[in-house]
């Protein structure tokens, strides 16, 4: 059995019960752009680790065998912090493999939660190989960033809350990296709002899922350079891909410039700090949103230079 | 009867029911500073108008006579936006008297909600006199910024939610301007957490309530110049003062520099945009917090220059 069969609404509801007391029930922020477009925004940046990733990490670690001696993860940043935080919650040691180009803030926070950080090159294949090796050597559990049904189920709880608070949607927007968030959310949205269009968002040079949907099979792209460091994977997850192929209606690309503009708009109009990856779905919804649009704001762990640039752009919006 | 008798926990619970479907139930954000201090933060900056003021404005306008033809308000900014928003919600015309030194963003947003703005000098006495005159001329209802039991009851609902989510508190921190927020919150905190210390916060040159508590009577101070534009009143409210004198244990002052540092910390650690006034209680809690501290983050409508300064300071926190 794979994620396509196992990732059910029931499993996501069980994850929601499991994590409820450990995550923030982020509010639904409503913004009427005009008579034709209402944005219904879910700011996962308000989780204690600053991103939705905490949902999946807690759900996964809560379902590990009781005698599990420790956990290993690999991540460009937000999953790293989430696993470190969740491991501490369950009194487990954690080691996290991170790329050397991860934002300093993400590494510092991972270490602050008590995890050991192992630094490798920027390529996502290199870090997953290293994490696998470490898990094998130590006999610790590998907490995958997206290719795991309990991870995807945990991430999907964000869409469950969004729809509980928002009701019927015309569209649902979320960013796609490895696809764990989108797989979980797409199962929820297609079950509860069957008429809603499910739209993924990727940076201009990280459009592996868009290319894969067009080709009808998983494509690998060259290493992306977008400022959206959380969305720089090179191909869809093996497990998440069949779910995304089945449930996501389309994927659109946004430029780094649009990401910075969306971050500025979030500072100004929502009083929220978003990171570039966390503003991707907002950038797209601001460009093309129509009707009642659910928008997943995935994270807020921004590098200072991007925050300063966004604050500067925000000053022109007043 | 005055506010001291009329502002009861029951009245605040009724206000909570009345406004529930119109305001955001802002989340409780928990931050463990160290083993001795947990901050339990209530970000009212996430209300659609960017501040707690919406609670009181909606509660007040919902309790006006049904044949009320329109509303008049005076405010340095956040109450203005709140009354404009609430009036639109109830299909009432609104006119708001604002000082000429109010942040541009607050005036623009007041007008965007459809209210007429009348600009006067920076003194709070001048704008209240002008609002009174306009209300009299037109036969419209005056929606006071703080000296009204239904306004204070609405503002107090924020503390009700905070305690519902946080449980027992050792301390409660909120800013004091005219005192509507603190009066409502202090009634709630003293009823539900009778052992908690209730601590007000004012800018260094706007310490009218601190001076009044020390003198045992309402004192008037010279016009303040603090960057916390929402806290620049010159004396405690006539109605709110007896409540604050009875319930608030102490009031402390914070400098503009501490306000900017707290705004930077909020950007960095909470991913929240706060305005100087909205960061006052946080600045104080960061300085002296101990035990389980409820902290009311009152608003996020920040002038671009202060946001840029805070973003710059945040870059040094990473």
XYZ file of C-alpha atoms in Angstrom, chain B residues 92-292:
201
model
C -24.390 53.039 9.568
C -22.638 56.195 8.312
C -19.636 57.240 10.412
C -17.539 60.351 10.888
C -14.256 60.210 12.775
C -12.214 63.096 14.195
C -8.482 62.342 13.991
C -5.364 64.339 14.971
C -3.110 65.627 12.188
C -0.185 63.604 13.602
C -1.949 60.227 13.342
C -0.058 57.665 11.242
C -1.024 57.993 7.583
C -1.827 54.278 7.459
C -4.464 54.631 10.207
C -6.206 57.484 8.453
C -6.114 55.734 5.059
C -7.656 52.601 6.520
C -10.365 54.560 8.331
C -11.366 56.140 5.031
C -11.118 52.794 3.237
C -13.895 51.467 5.491
C -16.128 54.293 4.264
C -15.956 56.741 7.187
C -15.559 60.506 6.765
C -12.429 61.778 8.507
C -12.234 65.248 10.085
C -8.668 66.328 10.922
C -7.842 68.503 13.951
C -4.702 69.314 15.993
C -2.761 66.712 17.980
C -4.399 67.421 21.356
C -6.837 64.774 22.587
C -9.065 67.382 24.260
C -9.534 69.221 20.974
C -10.646 66.113 19.120
C -13.101 64.992 21.780
C -14.692 68.468 21.841
C -15.029 68.455 18.061
C -16.566 64.974 18.021
C -19.077 65.957 20.682
C -20.054 68.992 18.644
C -20.494 66.933 15.438
C -22.597 64.317 17.238
C -24.798 67.052 18.677
C -25.244 68.835 15.311
C -26.181 65.659 13.444
C -28.034 63.809 16.168
C -25.643 60.860 15.772
C -24.361 58.624 18.558
C -20.930 59.384 19.980
C -18.812 56.241 20.269
C -16.316 57.116 22.995
C -12.835 55.606 22.730
C -12.796 54.356 26.350
C -15.171 56.157 28.731
C -18.133 53.886 28.037
C -19.053 50.681 29.794
C -19.898 48.793 26.578
C -16.600 49.842 25.001
C -14.645 48.636 28.038
C -16.736 45.434 28.167
C -15.889 44.733 24.515
C -12.179 45.269 25.089
C -12.286 42.983 28.129
C -13.313 40.048 25.950
C -9.672 39.784 24.852
C -8.625 38.871 28.402
C -11.542 36.448 28.645
C -10.230 34.529 25.635
C -6.650 34.747 26.872
C -7.545 33.130 30.197
C -9.827 30.534 28.570
C -6.825 29.403 26.519
C -4.008 29.992 29.021
C -5.527 28.963 32.330
C -4.043 30.319 35.551
C -1.776 33.399 35.310
C 0.804 34.861 37.680
C 0.842 38.229 35.947
C -1.183 40.110 33.363
C 0.339 42.894 31.243
C -1.597 45.376 29.100
C -0.947 48.915 27.876
C -2.937 51.813 29.336
C -4.039 54.802 27.320
C -7.526 56.049 28.193
C -7.950 52.830 30.124
C -10.817 51.057 28.323
C -8.750 47.979 27.488
C -7.217 47.762 30.944
C -10.523 48.379 32.747
C -12.239 45.536 30.872
C -9.268 43.203 31.188
C -8.675 43.970 34.875
C -12.268 43.046 35.743
C -11.810 39.718 33.937
C -8.383 38.917 35.365
C -9.275 39.822 38.937
C -12.414 37.649 38.718
C -10.877 34.597 37.026
C -7.266 34.746 38.275
C -7.677 36.507 41.638
C -4.036 35.927 42.597
C -2.569 37.383 39.395
C -0.746 40.699 39.512
C -2.284 43.183 37.067
C 0.359 45.433 35.535
C -0.180 48.402 33.238
C 2.331 49.816 30.837
C 2.773 53.381 29.538
C 5.414 55.168 27.463
C 7.978 57.124 29.445
C 6.443 60.527 28.683
C 2.801 59.335 28.776
C 2.673 58.112 32.358
C -0.585 59.803 33.325
C -2.052 56.672 34.900
C 1.152 55.889 36.766
C 1.239 59.445 38.101
C -2.460 59.266 38.970
C -2.041 56.036 40.936
C 0.844 57.591 42.848
C -1.153 60.755 43.567
C -4.363 58.870 44.345
C -6.305 61.041 41.887
C -6.508 61.688 38.137
C -3.518 63.720 36.967
C -3.088 65.539 33.659
C 0.322 65.470 31.968
C 1.771 67.615 29.125
C 1.140 66.325 25.566
C 3.307 63.198 25.141
C 5.666 62.771 22.183
C 6.342 59.015 22.398
C 6.379 57.003 19.167
C 3.524 54.980 20.743
C 0.866 57.147 19.081
C -1.960 55.032 20.478
C -0.949 55.734 24.077
C -0.624 59.518 23.987
C -3.587 60.556 26.159
C -3.003 63.130 28.851
C -5.112 61.777 31.716
C -6.980 58.605 32.691
C -10.603 58.339 31.569
C -13.179 59.643 34.013
C -15.105 56.343 33.909
C -12.151 53.985 33.582
C -10.099 55.583 36.360
C -12.032 54.171 39.365
C -11.796 50.661 37.854
C -8.088 50.993 37.239
C -7.410 52.484 40.657
C -9.213 49.560 42.276
C -7.854 46.692 40.168
C -4.435 47.550 38.701
C -1.543 46.741 41.026
C 1.090 48.913 39.350
C 1.983 50.762 36.155
C 5.485 50.809 34.686
C 7.028 53.004 31.992
C 8.913 51.920 28.860
C 11.157 53.987 26.598
C 10.752 54.386 22.830
C 13.970 52.425 22.475
C 12.490 49.504 24.419
C 9.364 49.686 22.231
C 11.462 49.355 19.067
C 13.430 46.483 20.583
C 10.207 44.694 21.513
C 8.858 45.238 17.980
C 12.069 43.730 16.609
C 11.768 40.764 18.938
C 8.145 40.228 17.866
C 9.194 40.218 14.190
C 11.951 37.747 14.932
C 10.549 35.399 17.546
C 6.780 35.632 17.009
C 6.665 36.552 13.285
C 4.294 39.372 14.198
C 4.184 42.994 13.114
C 3.401 45.186 16.136
C 3.074 48.947 16.323
C 4.911 50.776 19.125
C 1.777 50.972 21.311
C 1.089 47.297 20.603
C 4.541 46.318 21.808
C 4.430 48.232 25.111
C 3.249 45.343 27.276
C 5.721 43.037 25.550
C 8.582 45.457 26.191
C 7.746 45.449 29.875
C 7.262 41.669 30.073
C 10.612 41.142 28.325
C 12.218 43.407 30.929
C 10.692 42.018 34.106
C 8.386 39.060 33.326
C 8.249 36.211 35.839
C 6.049 33.110 36.056
C 3.111 32.656 33.708
